[in-house]
Amino acid sequence: QVQLQESGPGLVKPSETLSLICSVSGGSIRSTSYYWAWIRQPPGKGPEWIGSIYYSGSTYYNPSLKSQVTISVDTSKNQFSLRMNSVTAADTAVYYCARTSGSNFYWGQGTLVTVSS
Amino acid sequence: QSALTQPASVSGSPGQSITISCTGTSSDVGGYNYVSWYQQHPGKAPKLMIYDVSNRPSGVSNRFSGSKSGNTASLTISGLQAEDEADYYCSSFTSSTTWVFGGGTKLTVL
């Protein structure tokens, strides 16, 4: 059974860079059957897809966040990462990583990131 | 990209059936059979209930079913139970090679 675990700082200062890692266990990130995604959910709101990556490094981003976001993959460590620069309070959310196949999204447990000075 | 449109709330009594709608456009819901539904209890991660319009993952009750007509997808829950009370979100692939979610529907079991 695959498991996904998000890790990273829970508090980030405004204008700084948010960095998160998703560690994948119980399955290979090199699988040709899946894409790997980051999704966030601000408090009291619905989820927002941030972007997806294939093991080869091909990426797809939410156009509204594209200039701010970089998603990368490290197949040697079986993990993928999110970097979001110049964050503001509006980027405060629970951040989830997910394995995707078609519209089948399998989510990690999520990690709360608060942007505050 | 605009969020998919869901009713803010629905309610039903135990044993009844309810349906939650998810309306998009021909560029997302209407154009692809990549619509999914998630259940979220407070403080928990979303749980996949339906994928690819009408497929149920292993372990999900057959009381949950999905369908699509034109630009609107629907989630139906039959035999409503107290534990079904939660927030429900739909999601769809789009022609821009992105994913979009709905604003969510709060289900209250009376």
Tab-separated table of C-alpha atoms in Angstrom:
chain	number	residue	atom	x	y	z
A	1	GLN	CA	0.000	0.000	0.000
A	2	VAL	CA	1.593	3.254	-1.120
A	3	GLN	CA	1.986	6.011	1.447
A	4	LEU	CA	2.737	9.674	0.861
A	5	GLN	CA	4.142	11.923	3.579
A	6	GLU	CA	4.532	15.683	3.312
A	7	SER	CA	7.306	17.389	5.249
A	8	GLY	CA	8.611	20.926	5.633
A	9	PRO	CA	8.380	24.065	7.765
A	10	GLY	CA	4.986	24.852	9.259
A	11	LEU	CA	5.707	28.583	9.388
A	12	VAL	CA	7.070	30.744	6.574
A	13	LYS	CA	7.612	34.500	6.611
A	14	PRO	CA	5.966	36.730	3.988
A	15	SER	CA	8.060	37.224	0.827
A	16	GLU	CA	10.112	34.100	1.585
A	17	THR	CA	10.088	30.697	-0.126
A	18	LEU	CA	7.893	27.786	0.912
A	19	SER	CA	9.573	24.402	0.410
A	20	LEU	CA	7.902	21.039	0.911
A	21	ILE	CA	8.908	17.460	0.198
A	22	CYS	CA	6.635	14.484	-0.452
A	23	SER	CA	8.204	11.142	0.413
A	24	VAL	CA	6.697	8.125	-1.320
A	25	SER	CA	6.879	4.677	0.269
A	26	GLY	CA	5.390	1.329	-0.723
A	27	GLY	CA	5.720	2.102	-4.425
A	28	SER	CA	8.122	3.559	-6.966
A	29	ILE	CA	7.887	7.146	-8.111
A	30	ARG	CA	9.306	5.849	-11.421
A	31	SER	CA	6.057	4.040	-12.195
A	32	THR	CA	4.806	4.870	-15.687
A	33	SER	CA	1.209	4.652	-14.434
A	34	TYR	CA	1.163	7.744	-12.270
A	35	TYR	CA	1.642	11.468	-12.090
A	36	TRP	CA	2.474	13.136	-8.773
A	37	ALA	CA	0.650	16.271	-7.682
A	38	TRP	CA	0.597	19.088	-5.141
A	39	ILE	CA	-2.773	20.419	-3.976
A	40	ARG	CA	-3.530	23.008	-1.316
A	41	GLN	CA	-6.593	23.890	0.703
A	42	PRO	CA	-6.879	27.256	2.464
A	43	PRO	CA	-8.765	27.191	5.779
A	44	GLY	CA	-12.502	26.883	5.173
A	45	LYS	CA	-12.146	26.704	1.391
A	46	GLY	CA	-12.047	24.072	-1.323
A	47	PRO	CA	-8.913	22.416	-2.676
A	48	GLU	CA	-6.779	24.079	-5.349
A	49	TRP	CA	-4.557	22.064	-7.693
A	50	ILE	CA	-1.046	23.535	-7.768
A	51	GLY	CA	0.640	21.304	-10.321
A	52	SER	CA	1.727	17.820	-11.342
A	53	ILE	CA	4.947	16.099	-12.359
A	54	TYR	CA	5.823	12.848	-14.133
A	55	TYR	CA	8.855	10.807	-13.064
A	56	SER	CA	10.644	11.985	-16.217
A	57	GLY	CA	10.382	15.576	-14.976
A	58	SER	CA	7.538	16.801	-17.212
A	59	THR	CA	5.482	19.351	-15.297
A	60	TYR	CA	2.048	20.965	-15.525
A	61	TYR	CA	1.123	23.980	-13.419
A	62	ASN	CA	-1.971	25.923	-12.407
A	63	PRO	CA	-1.743	29.030	-14.616
A	64	SER	CA	-2.607	31.276	-11.664
A	65	LEU	CA	0.421	29.994	-9.724
A	66	LYS	CA	2.847	29.139	-12.508
A	67	SER	CA	5.123	32.148	-12.028
A	68	GLN	CA	5.485	31.377	-8.329
A	69	VAL	CA	5.858	27.595	-8.282
A	70	THR	CA	8.434	24.927	-9.133
A	71	ILE	CA	7.791	21.192	-8.782
A	72	SER	CA	10.685	18.768	-9.103
A	73	VAL	CA	11.270	15.032	-8.690
A	74	ASP	CA	14.177	13.075	-7.198
A	75	THR	CA	13.807	9.471	-8.310
A	76	SER	CA	16.889	8.371	-6.350
A	77	LYS	CA	15.153	9.377	-3.108
A	78	ASN	CA	11.626	8.410	-4.257
A	79	GLN	CA	10.341	11.885	-3.501
A	80	PHE	CA	9.099	15.024	-5.183
A	81	SER	CA	9.165	18.636	-4.047
A	82	LEU	CA	7.313	21.932	-4.138
A	83	ARG	CA	8.892	25.368	-4.037
A	84	MET	CA	6.696	28.460	-3.909
A	85	ASN	CA	8.409	31.815	-3.805
A	86	SER	CA	7.322	35.258	-2.617
A	87	VAL	CA	4.576	33.880	-0.401
A	88	THR	CA	1.905	36.016	1.231
A	89	ALA	CA	-0.755	35.350	3.867
A	90	ALA	CA	-3.021	34.151	1.041
A	91	ASP	CA	-0.736	31.133	0.639
A	92	THR	CA	-1.609	29.877	4.130
A	93	ALA	CA	-3.155	26.448	3.606
A	94	VAL	CA	-2.935	22.736	4.197
A	95	TYR	CA	-0.656	21.416	1.467
A	96	TYR	CA	-1.238	17.879	0.188
A	97	CYS	CA	0.784	15.708	-2.121
A	98	ALA	CA	-1.009	13.070	-4.169
A	99	ARG	CA	-0.486	10.208	-6.569
A	100	THR	CA	-2.729	10.502	-9.611
A	101	SER	CA	-3.951	8.104	-12.286
A	102	GLY	CA	-6.657	9.604	-14.458
A	103	SER	CA	-8.934	11.342	-11.978
A	104	ASN	CA	-7.963	8.885	-9.244
A	105	PHE	CA	-6.131	11.055	-6.724
A	106	TYR	CA	-4.615	9.282	-3.724
A	107	TRP	CA	-3.773	11.947	-1.114
A	108	GLY	CA	-1.238	12.232	1.677
A	109	GLN	CA	-2.378	13.425	5.087
A	110	GLY	CA	-1.385	17.035	4.419
A	111	THR	CA	0.705	19.594	6.253
A	112	LEU	CA	-0.407	23.020	7.435
A	113	VAL	CA	1.776	25.890	6.281
A	114	THR	CA	1.146	29.286	7.823
A	115	VAL	CA	2.584	32.440	6.265
A	116	SER	CA	3.154	34.984	8.986
A	117	SER	CA	5.867	37.217	10.353
B	1	GLN	CA	-9.620	28.656	-14.659
B	2	SER	CA	-12.926	28.910	-12.810
B	3	ALA	CA	-13.938	26.564	-10.014
B	4	LEU	CA	-16.653	24.035	-10.755
B	5	THR	CA	-20.086	24.998	-9.375
B	6	GLN	CA	-21.564	22.974	-6.526
B	7	PRO	CA	-24.503	23.775	-4.227
B	8	ALA	CA	-23.258	25.132	-0.912
B	9	SER	CA	-25.328	22.695	1.095
B	10	VAL	CA	-27.679	19.737	0.835
B	11	SER	CA	-29.459	17.767	3.505
B	12	GLY	CA	-31.377	14.563	3.929
B	13	SER	CA	-32.742	12.201	6.540
B	14	PRO	CA	-31.242	8.808	7.330
B	15	GLY	CA	-32.232	6.243	4.714
B	16	GLN	CA	-33.017	8.830	2.064
B	17	SER	CA	-31.072	9.513	-1.142
B	18	ILE	CA	-29.448	12.796	-2.044
B	19	THR	CA	-27.710	14.069	-5.154
B	20	ILE	CA	-24.951	16.668	-5.358
B	21	SER	CA	-24.367	18.400	-8.682
B	22	CYS	CA	-21.116	19.708	-10.132
B	23	THR	CA	-21.429	22.026	-13.109
B	24	GLY	CA	-18.596	22.990	-15.401
B	25	THR	CA	-18.159	23.628	-19.099
B	26	SER	CA	-17.408	21.731	-22.275
B	27	SER	CA	-13.728	22.434	-21.558
B	28	ASP	CA	-13.731	20.402	-18.357
B	29	VAL	CA	-16.641	18.281	-17.072
B	30	GLY	CA	-18.339	18.032	-20.451
B	31	GLY	CA	-15.200	17.285	-22.395
B	32	TYR	CA	-13.589	14.491	-20.419
B	33	ASN	CA	-14.563	11.448	-18.382
B	34	TYR	CA	-12.066	12.505	-15.721
B	35	VAL	CA	-14.420	13.633	-12.967
B	36	SER	CA	-13.883	12.584	-9.375
B	37	TRP	CA	-15.617	13.106	-6.044
B	38	TYR	CA	-14.074	13.466	-2.575
B	39	GLN	CA	-15.489	13.232	0.930
B	40	GLN	CA	-13.831	15.308	3.640
B	41	HIS	CA	-14.539	15.143	7.349
B	42	PRO	CA	-13.325	18.034	9.551
B	43	GLY	CA	-9.585	18.037	10.040
B	44	LYS	CA	-9.077	15.086	7.693
B	45	ALA	CA	-7.646	14.701	4.211
B	46	PRO	CA	-10.100	14.321	1.327
B	47	LYS	CA	-11.040	10.721	0.573
B	48	LEU	CA	-11.680	9.576	-2.976
B	49	MET	CA	-15.239	8.275	-3.381
B	50	ILE	CA	-15.698	8.220	-7.179
B	51	TYR	CA	-13.208	8.556	-10.045
B	52	ASP	CA	-13.481	8.697	-13.824
B	53	VAL	CA	-17.157	9.790	-13.481
B	54	SER	CA	-18.609	6.580	-12.096
B	55	ASN	CA	-15.909	4.243	-10.777
B	56	ARG	CA	-15.749	3.379	-7.083
B	57	PRO	CA	-12.375	2.657	-5.468
B	58	SER	CA	-12.033	-0.541	-3.530
B	59	GLY	CA	-13.527	-0.159	-0.065
B	60	VAL	CA	-16.022	2.586	-0.901
B	61	SER	CA	-19.640	1.697	-0.198
B	62	ASN	CA	-21.869	0.969	-3.201
B	63	ARG	CA	-24.271	3.517	-1.699
B	64	PHE	CA	-22.107	6.083	-3.512
B	65	SER	CA	-22.534	6.442	-7.270
B	66	GLY	CA	-21.507	8.956	-9.909
B	67	SER	CA	-22.816	10.014	-13.291
B	68	LYS	CA	-22.489	12.770	-15.874
B	69	SER	CA	-24.798	14.464	-18.341
B	70	GLY	CA	-23.416	17.186	-20.560
B	71	ASN	CA	-21.446	19.681	-18.483
B	72	THR	CA	-22.869	18.496	-15.154
B	73	ALA	CA	-21.626	15.612	-13.040
B	74	SER	CA	-23.560	14.209	-10.108
B	75	LEU	CA	-22.819	12.269	-6.942
B	76	THR	CA	-25.698	10.271	-5.482
B	77	ILE	CA	-25.665	8.842	-1.976
B	78	SER	CA	-28.389	6.337	-1.253
B	79	GLY	CA	-29.457	4.998	2.132
B	80	LEU	CA	-28.068	8.087	3.852
B	81	GLN	CA	-26.201	7.399	7.101
B	82	ALA	CA	-25.026	9.702	9.880
B	83	GLU	CA	-21.373	9.108	8.973
B	84	ASP	CA	-22.005	10.474	5.471
B	85	GLU	CA	-22.236	13.973	6.967
B	86	ALA	CA	-19.177	15.745	5.540
B	87	ASP	CA	-18.014	18.163	2.876
B	88	TYR	CA	-17.976	16.863	-0.697
B	89	TYR	CA	-15.845	18.177	-3.542
B	90	CYS	CA	-15.820	17.381	-7.241
B	91	SER	CA	-12.837	17.697	-9.556
B	92	SER	CA	-12.306	17.579	-13.305
B	93	PHE	CA	-9.508	17.519	-15.843
B	94	THR	CA	-9.517	20.493	-18.209
B	95	SER	CA	-8.549	21.220	-21.784
B	96	SER	CA	-5.619	23.275	-20.465
B	97	THR	CA	-4.068	20.095	-19.054
B	98	THR	CA	-4.911	21.225	-15.543
B	99	TRP	CA	-7.252	20.086	-12.793
B	100	VAL	CA	-10.037	22.168	-11.280
B	101	PHE	CA	-12.050	21.582	-8.113
B	102	GLY	CA	-15.533	22.583	-7.069
B	103	GLY	CA	-16.233	24.934	-4.192
B	104	GLY	CA	-17.637	22.145	-2.060
B	105	THR	CA	-21.014	21.018	-0.711
B	106	LYS	CA	-21.777	20.549	2.960
B	107	LEU	CA	-23.977	17.503	3.486
B	108	THR	CA	-26.107	17.517	6.625
B	109	VAL	CA	-27.813	14.346	7.780
B	110	LEU	CA	-30.919	15.461	9.649
